[in-house]
PDB file of C-alpha atoms in Angstrom:
ATOM      1  CA  UNK A   1      10.662  18.514  -1.946  1.00 69.00           C
ATOM      2  CA  UNK A   2       7.829  16.187  -1.896  1.00 89.00           C
ATOM      3  CA  UNK A   3       7.806  13.646   1.076  1.00 95.00           C
ATOM      4  CA  UNK A   4       8.338  10.779  -1.366  1.00 96.00           C
ATOM      5  CA  UNK A   5      10.365  11.864  -4.548  1.00 96.00           C
ATOM      6  CA  UNK A   6      11.244   9.328  -7.194  1.00 96.00           C
ATOM      7  CA  UNK A   7      13.414  11.321  -9.741  1.00 95.00           C
ATOM      8  CA  UNK A   8      14.616   9.904 -13.005  1.00 95.00           C
ATOM      9  CA  UNK A   9      14.971   6.169 -11.764  1.00 96.00           C
ATOM     10  CA  UNK A  10      16.184   3.504 -14.002  1.00 94.00           C
ATOM     11  CA  UNK A  11      16.383  -0.342 -13.072  1.00 94.00           C
ATOM     12  CA  UNK A  12      17.080  -3.588 -15.091  1.00 91.00           C
ATOM     13  CA  UNK A  13      17.009  -7.313 -14.221  1.00 84.00           C
ATOM     14  CA  UNK A  14      20.157  -8.820 -15.959  1.00 77.00           C
ATOM     15  CA  UNK A  15      19.502  -8.682 -19.752  1.00 76.00           C
ATOM     16  CA  UNK A  16      15.973  -7.478 -19.279  1.00 75.00           C
ATOM     17  CA  UNK A  17      16.744  -3.553 -19.902  1.00 77.00           C
ATOM     18  CA  UNK A  18      14.689  -0.741 -18.542  1.00 82.00           C
ATOM     19  CA  UNK A  19      12.245  -2.682 -16.316  1.00 89.00           C
ATOM     20  CA  UNK A  20      11.879   0.945 -14.714  1.00 94.00           C
ATOM     21  CA  UNK A  21      12.638   3.365 -17.380  1.00 93.00           C
ATOM     22  CA  UNK A  22      13.256   7.061 -16.166  1.00 94.00           C
ATOM     23  CA  UNK A  23      10.522   7.277 -13.794  1.00 95.00           C
ATOM     24  CA  UNK A  24       9.684  10.538 -11.901  1.00 95.00           C
ATOM     25  CA  UNK A  25       6.909  10.617  -9.219  1.00 94.00           C
ATOM     26  CA  UNK A  26       6.072  12.451  -6.079  1.00 95.00           C
ATOM     27  CA  UNK A  27       3.844  12.023  -3.138  1.00 95.00           C
ATOM     28  CA  UNK A  28       3.119  14.624  -0.669  1.00 95.00           C
ATOM     29  CA  UNK A  29       2.829  14.078   2.992  1.00 95.00           C
ATOM     30  CA  UNK A  30      -0.280  12.091   4.143  1.00 94.00           C
ATOM     31  CA  UNK A  31      -1.509  11.465   0.471  1.00 95.00           C
ATOM     32  CA  UNK A  32      -2.578   8.131  -0.625  1.00 96.00           C
ATOM     33  CA  UNK A  33      -1.588   7.377  -4.151  1.00 97.00           C
ATOM     34  CA  UNK A  34      -2.324   4.238  -6.465  1.00 97.00           C
ATOM     35  CA  UNK A  35      -0.191   3.026  -9.076  1.00 96.00           C
ATOM     36  CA  UNK A  36      -1.955   0.910 -11.758  1.00 95.00           C
ATOM     37  CA  UNK A  37      -0.850  -1.221 -14.628  1.00 91.00           C
ATOM     38  CA  UNK A  38      -1.166  -4.679 -16.315  1.00 90.00           C
ATOM     39  CA  UNK A  39       1.187  -7.522 -15.229  1.00 88.00           C
ATOM     40  CA  UNK A  40       4.813  -7.137 -16.088  1.00 87.00           C
ATOM     41  CA  UNK A  41       4.629  -3.349 -16.554  1.00 90.00           C
ATOM     42  CA  UNK A  42       7.074  -2.529 -13.828  1.00 91.00           C
ATOM     43  CA  UNK A  43       4.718  -1.445 -10.911  1.00 93.00           C
ATOM     44  CA  UNK A  44       5.951  -4.022  -8.246  1.00 92.00           C
ATOM     45  CA  UNK A  45       9.565  -3.213  -9.049  1.00 94.00           C
ATOM     46  CA  UNK A  46       8.907   0.228  -8.662  1.00 95.00           C
ATOM     47  CA  UNK A  47       7.537  -0.159  -5.191  1.00 94.00           C
ATOM     48  CA  UNK A  48      10.360  -2.440  -4.116  1.00 94.00           C
ATOM     49  CA  UNK A  49      12.773   0.458  -5.222  1.00 95.00           C
ATOM     50  CA  UNK A  50      10.828   2.977  -3.230  1.00 95.00           C
ATOM     51  CA  UNK A  51      10.928   0.759  -0.198  1.00 93.00           C
ATOM     52  CA  UNK A  52      14.625   0.263  -0.505  1.00 93.00           C
ATOM     53  CA  UNK A  53      14.362  -3.518  -1.270  1.00 93.00           C
ATOM     54  CA  UNK A  54      15.823  -2.845  -4.529  1.00 93.00           C
ATOM     55  CA  UNK A  55      18.696  -0.545  -5.441  1.00 92.00           C
ATOM     56  CA  UNK A  56      18.155   2.022  -8.338  1.00 91.00           C
ATOM     57  CA  UNK A  57      20.623   1.895 -11.212  1.00 92.00           C
ATOM     58  CA  UNK A  58      20.037   5.513 -12.206  1.00 92.00           C
ATOM     59  CA  UNK A  59      18.258   8.413 -10.244  1.00 94.00           C
ATOM     60  CA  UNK A  60      17.354   8.664  -6.734  1.00 95.00           C
ATOM     61  CA  UNK A  61      14.541   8.095  -4.357  1.00 96.00           C
ATOM     62  CA  UNK A  62      14.074  10.403  -1.262  1.00 96.00           C
ATOM     63  CA  UNK A  63      11.775   9.776   1.489  1.00 95.00           C
ATOM     64  CA  UNK A  64      11.451  12.563   4.131  1.00 93.00           C
ATOM     65  CA  UNK A  65      14.440  14.445   2.933  1.00 92.00           C
ATOM     66  CA  UNK A  66      16.573  11.205   3.149  1.00 93.00           C
ATOM     67  CA  UNK A  67      17.917   9.293   0.303  1.00 94.00           C
ATOM     68  CA  UNK A  68      16.680   5.640   0.206  1.00 94.00           C
ATOM     69  CA  UNK A  69      19.471   3.084   0.156  1.00 90.00           C
ATOM     70  CA  UNK A  70      17.958   0.282   2.298  1.00 90.00           C
ATOM     71  CA  UNK A  71      14.883  -0.700   4.075  1.00 89.00           C
ATOM     72  CA  UNK A  72      13.927   1.169   7.074  1.00 90.00           C
ATOM     73  CA  UNK A  73      11.689   0.661  10.412  1.00 86.00           C
ATOM     74  CA  UNK A  74      10.188   3.905   9.192  1.00 90.00           C
ATOM     75  CA  UNK A  75       8.487   2.272   6.264  1.00 93.00           C
ATOM     76  CA  UNK A  76       5.729  -0.316   6.400  1.00 92.00           C
ATOM     77  CA  UNK A  77       5.206  -2.821   3.704  1.00 91.00           C
ATOM     78  CA  UNK A  78       2.338  -5.355   3.080  1.00 91.00           C
ATOM     79  CA  UNK A  79       2.841  -7.851   0.415  1.00 86.00           C
ATOM     80  CA  UNK A  80       0.595  -9.672  -2.042  1.00 84.00           C
ATOM     81  CA  UNK A  81       0.339 -12.709   0.621  1.00 85.00           C
ATOM     82  CA  UNK A  82      -0.037 -11.714   4.262  1.00 87.00           C
ATOM     83  CA  UNK A  83       3.076 -13.610   5.244  1.00 89.00           C
ATOM     84  CA  UNK A  84       2.056 -14.309   8.698  1.00 92.00           C
ATOM     85  CA  UNK A  85       4.055 -16.918  11.015  1.00 93.00           C
ATOM     86  CA  UNK A  86       1.962 -19.900  11.407  1.00 95.00           C
ATOM     87  CA  UNK A  87       3.165 -20.590  15.039  1.00 95.00           C
ATOM     88  CA  UNK A  88       2.329 -17.104  16.113  1.00 95.00           C
ATOM     89  CA  UNK A  89      -1.278 -15.939  17.053  1.00 96.00           C
ATOM     90  CA  UNK A  90      -2.737 -12.815  15.482  1.00 96.00           C
ATOM     91  CA  UNK A  91      -1.726 -10.594  18.309  1.00 95.00           C
ATOM     92  CA  UNK A  92       1.841 -12.042  18.235  1.00 95.00           C
ATOM     93  CA  UNK A  93       2.154 -11.415  14.436  1.00 95.00           C
ATOM     94  CA  UNK A  94       1.209  -7.810  14.889  1.00 94.00           C
ATOM     95  CA  UNK A  95       3.751  -7.415  17.582  1.00 94.00           C
ATOM     96  CA  UNK A  96       6.581  -9.102  15.402  1.00 94.00           C
ATOM     97  CA  UNK A  97       8.410  -5.888  14.441  1.00 90.00           C
ATOM     98  CA  UNK A  98       8.503  -4.680  17.856  1.00 90.00           C
ATOM     99  CA  UNK A  99      10.046  -7.829  19.275  1.00 89.00           C
ATOM    100  CA  UNK A 100      12.506  -8.101  16.617  1.00 85.00           C
ATOM    101  CA  UNK A 101      13.832  -4.495  17.578  1.00 84.00           C
ATOM    102  CA  UNK A 102      13.355  -4.175  21.227  1.00 80.00           C
ATOM    103  CA  UNK A 103      11.801  -5.486  24.428  1.00 84.00           C
ATOM    104  CA  UNK A 104       7.998  -5.314  24.386  1.00 82.00           C
ATOM    105  CA  UNK A 105       6.166  -3.102  26.861  1.00 86.00           C
ATOM    106  CA  UNK A 106       2.700  -3.150  28.159  1.00 87.00           C
ATOM    107  CA  UNK A 107       1.934  -0.193  25.868  1.00 89.00           C
ATOM    108  CA  UNK A 108       2.765  -2.288  22.796  1.00 90.00           C
ATOM    109  CA  UNK A 109       0.458  -4.836  23.518  1.00 91.00           C
ATOM    110  CA  UNK A 110      -2.099  -2.506  24.056  1.00 93.00           C
ATOM    111  CA  UNK A 111      -1.794  -0.643  20.811  1.00 93.00           C
ATOM    112  CA  UNK A 112      -1.629  -4.098  18.902  1.00 93.00           C
ATOM    113  CA  UNK A 113      -4.871  -4.932  20.589  1.00 94.00           C
ATOM    114  CA  UNK A 114      -6.305  -1.805  19.459  1.00 93.00           C
ATOM    115  CA  UNK A 115      -5.337  -2.119  15.961  1.00 93.00           C
ATOM    116  CA  UNK A 116      -6.750  -5.571  15.668  1.00 94.00           C
ATOM    117  CA  UNK A 117      -9.981  -4.224  17.278  1.00 93.00           C
ATOM    118  CA  UNK A 118     -10.034  -1.550  14.511  1.00 89.00           C
ATOM    119  CA  UNK A 119      -9.935  -3.962  11.743  1.00 89.00           C
ATOM    120  CA  UNK A 120     -12.611  -6.117  13.344  1.00 89.00           C
ATOM    121  CA  UNK A 121     -10.599  -9.030  14.900  1.00 93.00           C
ATOM    122  CA  UNK A 122     -11.089  -8.273  18.613  1.00 92.00           C
ATOM    123  CA  UNK A 123     -12.551 -11.847  19.144  1.00 93.00           C
ATOM    124  CA  UNK A 124      -9.382 -13.364  17.260  1.00 95.00           C
ATOM    125  CA  UNK A 125      -6.243 -11.885  18.720  1.00 94.00           C
ATOM    126  CA  UNK A 126      -5.507 -15.327  19.937  1.00 96.00           C
ATOM    127  CA  UNK A 127      -6.173 -17.312  16.917  1.00 96.00           C
ATOM    128  CA  UNK A 128      -3.501 -18.577  14.761  1.00 96.00           C
ATOM    129  CA  UNK A 129      -3.258 -17.799  10.826  1.00 95.00           C
ATOM    130  CA  UNK A 130      -4.712 -21.362  10.100  1.00 94.00           C
ATOM    131  CA  UNK A 131      -7.718 -20.534  12.032  1.00 96.00           C
ATOM    132  CA  UNK A 132      -8.357 -17.104  10.027  1.00 94.00           C
ATOM    133  CA  UNK A 133      -9.818 -16.456   6.749  1.00 92.00           C
ATOM    134  CA  UNK A 134      -8.095 -14.772   4.075  1.00 90.00           C
ATOM    135  CA  UNK A 135      -9.415 -11.504   4.660  1.00 90.00           C
ATOM    136  CA  UNK A 136      -8.594 -11.805   8.494  1.00 93.00           C
ATOM    137  CA  UNK A 137      -5.164 -12.837   7.570  1.00 93.00           C
ATOM    138  CA  UNK A 138      -4.672  -9.625   5.278  1.00 92.00           C
ATOM    139  CA  UNK A 139      -6.321  -7.548   8.220  1.00 91.00           C
ATOM    140  CA  UNK A 140      -3.620  -9.004  10.757  1.00 94.00           C
ATOM    141  CA  UNK A 141      -1.011  -8.045   8.166  1.00 93.00           C
ATOM    142  CA  UNK A 142      -2.216  -4.197   7.869  1.00 92.00           C
ATOM    143  CA  UNK A 143      -2.109  -4.226  11.603  1.00 93.00           C
ATOM    144  CA  UNK A 144       1.375  -5.455  11.727  1.00 93.00           C
ATOM    145  CA  UNK A 145       2.537  -2.920   9.135  1.00 92.00           C
ATOM    146  CA  UNK A 146       1.063  -0.110  11.100  1.00 92.00           C
ATOM    147  CA  UNK A 147       2.158  -1.138  14.593  1.00 91.00           C
ATOM    148  CA  UNK A 148       5.314   1.039  14.418  1.00 87.00           C
ATOM    149  CA  UNK A 149       3.414   4.105  13.107  1.00 90.00           C
ATOM    150  CA  UNK A 150       5.397   4.210   9.850  1.00 92.00           C
ATOM    151  CA  UNK A 151       5.779   7.566   7.984  1.00 92.00           C
ATOM    152  CA  UNK A 152       4.938   5.695   4.815  1.00 95.00           C
ATOM    153  CA  UNK A 153       3.084   2.402   3.956  1.00 95.00           C
ATOM    154  CA  UNK A 154       3.908   0.473   0.901  1.00 96.00           C
ATOM    155  CA  UNK A 155       1.175  -2.120  -0.280  1.00 95.00           C
ATOM    156  CA  UNK A 156       1.433  -4.526  -3.070  1.00 93.00           C
ATOM    157  CA  UNK A 157      -1.817  -5.746  -4.287  1.00 91.00           C
ATOM    158  CA  UNK A 158      -2.867  -6.906  -0.815  1.00 89.00           C
ATOM    159  CA  UNK A 159      -6.290  -7.737  -1.520  1.00 89.00           C
ATOM    160  CA  UNK A 160      -5.928  -9.287  -4.864  1.00 86.00           C
ATOM    161  CA  UNK A 161      -6.870 -12.829  -3.894  1.00 83.00           C
ATOM    162  CA  UNK A 162     -10.026 -11.739  -1.687  1.00 86.00           C
ATOM    163  CA  UNK A 163     -13.657 -11.903  -2.667  1.00 89.00           C
ATOM    164  CA  UNK A 164     -15.245  -8.526  -3.653  1.00 90.00           C
ATOM    165  CA  UNK A 165     -17.227  -7.930  -0.324  1.00 90.00           C
ATOM    166  CA  UNK A 166     -14.307  -8.544   1.871  1.00 89.00           C
ATOM    167  CA  UNK A 167     -11.983  -6.444  -0.474  1.00 90.00           C
ATOM    168  CA  UNK A 168     -14.217  -3.381  -0.087  1.00 92.00           C
ATOM    169  CA  UNK A 169     -14.428  -3.684   3.718  1.00 90.00           C
ATOM    170  CA  UNK A 170     -10.813  -3.797   3.914  1.00 91.00           C
ATOM    171  CA  UNK A 171     -10.490  -0.850   1.644  1.00 93.00           C
ATOM    172  CA  UNK A 172     -12.783   1.068   4.319  1.00 92.00           C
ATOM    173  CA  UNK A 173     -10.472  -0.217   7.051  1.00 91.00           C
ATOM    174  CA  UNK A 174      -7.408   0.854   5.384  1.00 92.00           C
ATOM    175  CA  UNK A 175      -8.472   4.714   4.702  1.00 94.00           C
ATOM    176  CA  UNK A 176      -9.786   4.882   8.261  1.00 91.00           C
ATOM    177  CA  UNK A 177      -6.499   3.658   9.726  1.00 91.00           C
ATOM    178  CA  UNK A 178      -4.240   5.500   7.489  1.00 91.00           C
ATOM    179  CA  UNK A 179      -6.376   8.671   7.934  1.00 91.00           C
ATOM    180  CA  UNK A 180      -5.937   8.253  11.844  1.00 89.00           C
ATOM    181  CA  UNK A 181      -1.979   7.647  11.528  1.00 89.00           C
ATOM    182  CA  UNK A 182      -1.687  10.232   9.009  1.00 91.00           C
ATOM    183  CA  UNK A 183       0.265   7.763   6.942  1.00 94.00           C
ATOM    184  CA  UNK A 184       1.492   8.454   3.486  1.00 96.00           C
ATOM    185  CA  UNK A 185       0.706   5.467   1.126  1.00 96.00           C
ATOM    186  CA  UNK A 186       1.844   3.925  -2.131  1.00 97.00           C
ATOM    187  CA  UNK A 187      -0.599   1.023  -3.241  1.00 97.00           C
ATOM    188  CA  UNK A 188      -0.201  -0.910  -6.024  1.00 95.00           C
ATOM    189  CA  UNK A 189      -3.160  -2.548  -7.836  1.00 93.00           C
ATOM    190  CA  UNK A 190      -4.328  -3.814 -11.140  1.00 89.00           C
ATOM    191  CA  UNK A 191      -8.095  -3.029 -10.106  1.00 93.00           C
ATOM    192  CA  UNK A 192      -9.269   0.254 -11.444  1.00 95.00           C
ATOM    193  CA  UNK A 193     -12.111   0.730  -9.092  1.00 95.00           C
ATOM    194  CA  UNK A 194     -10.119  -0.186  -6.191  1.00 96.00           C
ATOM    195  CA  UNK A 195      -7.755   2.333  -7.076  1.00 96.00           C
ATOM    196  CA  UNK A 196     -10.474   5.235  -7.812  1.00 97.00           C
ATOM    197  CA  UNK A 197     -12.050   4.459  -4.390  1.00 97.00           C
ATOM    198  CA  UNK A 198      -8.834   4.595  -2.400  1.00 97.00           C
ATOM    199  CA  UNK A 199      -6.502   7.194  -3.985  1.00 97.00           C
ATOM    200  CA  UNK A 200      -6.065  11.007  -3.825  1.00 96.00           C
ATOM    201  CA  UNK A 201      -4.022  10.444  -7.161  1.00 97.00           C
ATOM    202  CA  UNK A 202      -3.305   7.538  -9.488  1.00 97.00           C
ATOM    203  CA  UNK A 203      -0.691   6.795 -11.921  1.00 96.00           C
ATOM    204  CA  UNK A 204      -0.827   4.320 -14.812  1.00 96.00           C
ATOM    205  CA  UNK A 205       2.321   2.406 -15.787  1.00 94.00           C
ATOM    206  CA  UNK A 206       3.282   0.527 -19.222  1.00 93.00           C
ATOM    207  CA  UNK A 207       6.714  -0.939 -20.081  1.00 92.00           C
ATOM    208  CA  UNK A 208       8.525   0.562 -17.162  1.00 92.00           C
ATOM    209  CA  UNK A 209       7.246   4.018 -17.573  1.00 94.00           C
ATOM    210  CA  UNK A 210       4.388   6.325 -16.127  1.00 95.00           C
ATOM    211  CA  UNK A 211       1.964   7.150 -19.053  1.00 95.00           C
ATOM    212  CA  UNK A 212      -0.814   8.912 -17.190  1.00 95.00           C
ATOM    213  CA  UNK A 213      -1.638  10.526 -13.877  1.00 95.00           C
ATOM    214  CA  UNK A 214      -4.540  12.143 -12.539  1.00 96.00           C
ATOM    215  CA  UNK A 215      -5.819  13.707  -9.221  1.00 97.00           C
ATOM    216  CA  UNK A 216      -9.136  11.860  -7.777  1.00 97.00           C
ATOM    217  CA  UNK A 217     -11.397  14.444  -6.679  1.00 95.00           C
ATOM    218  CA  UNK A 218     -14.006  12.635  -4.885  1.00 95.00           C
ATOM    219  CA  UNK A 219     -15.674  13.223  -1.451  1.00 92.00           C
ATOM    220  CA  UNK A 220     -13.981  12.339   1.689  1.00 91.00           C
ATOM    221  CA  UNK A 221     -14.435  10.163   3.631  1.00 91.00           C
ATOM    222  CA  UNK A 222     -15.027   7.721   0.935  1.00 91.00           C
ATOM    223  CA  UNK A 223     -18.498   6.035   1.541  1.00 92.00           C
ATOM    224  CA  UNK A 224     -19.989   2.946  -0.034  1.00 90.00           C
ATOM    225  CA  UNK A 225     -22.372   5.422  -2.562  1.00 93.00           C
ATOM    226  CA  UNK A 226     -19.081   6.958  -3.530  1.00 94.00           C
ATOM    227  CA  UNK A 227     -18.674   3.735  -5.806  1.00 94.00           C
ATOM    228  CA  UNK A 228     -21.751   4.346  -7.667  1.00 94.00           C
ATOM    229  CA  UNK A 229     -21.537   7.942  -8.340  1.00 95.00           C
ATOM    230  CA  UNK A 230     -21.333   9.614 -11.782  1.00 95.00           C
ATOM    231  CA  UNK A 231     -17.798  11.019 -10.952  1.00 96.00           C
ATOM    232  CA  UNK A 232     -16.501   7.629  -9.777  1.00 96.00           C
ATOM    233  CA  UNK A 233     -17.737   6.087 -13.037  1.00 96.00           C
ATOM    234  CA  UNK A 234     -16.063   8.821 -15.153  1.00 96.00           C
ATOM    235  CA  UNK A 235     -12.766   8.326 -13.416  1.00 97.00           C
ATOM    236  CA  UNK A 236     -12.906   4.618 -13.733  1.00 96.00           C
ATOM    237  CA  UNK A 237     -13.940   4.729 -17.560  1.00 96.00           C
ATOM    238  CA  UNK A 238     -11.022   7.175 -18.290  1.00 95.00           C
ATOM    239  CA  UNK A 239      -8.566   4.898 -16.736  1.00 96.00           C
ATOM    240  CA  UNK A 240      -9.813   1.834 -18.342  1.00 94.00           C
ATOM    241  CA  UNK A 241      -9.308   3.728 -21.627  1.00 94.00           C
ATOM    242  CA  UNK A 242      -5.594   4.268 -20.813  1.00 94.00           C
ATOM    243  CA  UNK A 243      -5.000   0.965 -19.658  1.00 91.00           C
ATOM    244  CA  UNK A 244      -6.880  -0.709 -22.588  1.00 86.00           C
ATOM    245  CA  UNK A 245      -4.344   1.235 -24.972  1.00 79.00           C
ATOM    246  CA  UNK A 246      -1.181  -0.250 -23.269  1.00 70.00           C
ATOM    247  CA  UNK A 247       0.794  -3.286 -24.440  1.00 65.00           C
ATOM    248  CA  UNK A 248       1.963  -4.684 -21.385  1.00 54.00           C
TER     249      UNK A 248
END
């Protein structure tokens, strides 16, 4: 069985039937998958189901051979908003998952400091969220999600509110960090070029179903010039055609 295995999953919100309509999807260990779709297609609901934040009505979700019934410390989650605690510094926010679970060790502080350095925030570890830009806050949120070395990381449009340059910088940082930790990733976005740059595989959702999927065979590591290659544009154009034909 794949590392993440979503099998024939259905979910409804009250009278809104089939928000997720018999979805099946697999992710192998260490892969980076992106889920694309227009607003209202069900992609955020699916990632919440996969992370155990919602319970499927039908079907099952299995991560690392264990059925998902609730959130786990082995899963990391980055939301659309960084959701940092305003009264804690960047370093304290990164360490929050540790302090909520057990007594903090010197090693934990060293690892948190190292993660912040890897995302370019060495000079900001003692700054509060109000003293950080949106991009810097997103970097803190990613470091916080990775501090416990989760086996799988769920990201729900974490860069949507950022400017294009900051967004591209964070895409590079995220790929590097996940590669170093060998983290399996499910990333939600509505941005086609973002998905093509990040993903090993892409799925497109419409009206609660996966209607298209493809493997992205681009060079690794993904570099800046990757975004301007002919293959990159071919993938982007094909996915744009698929999304343009959807009705969500």
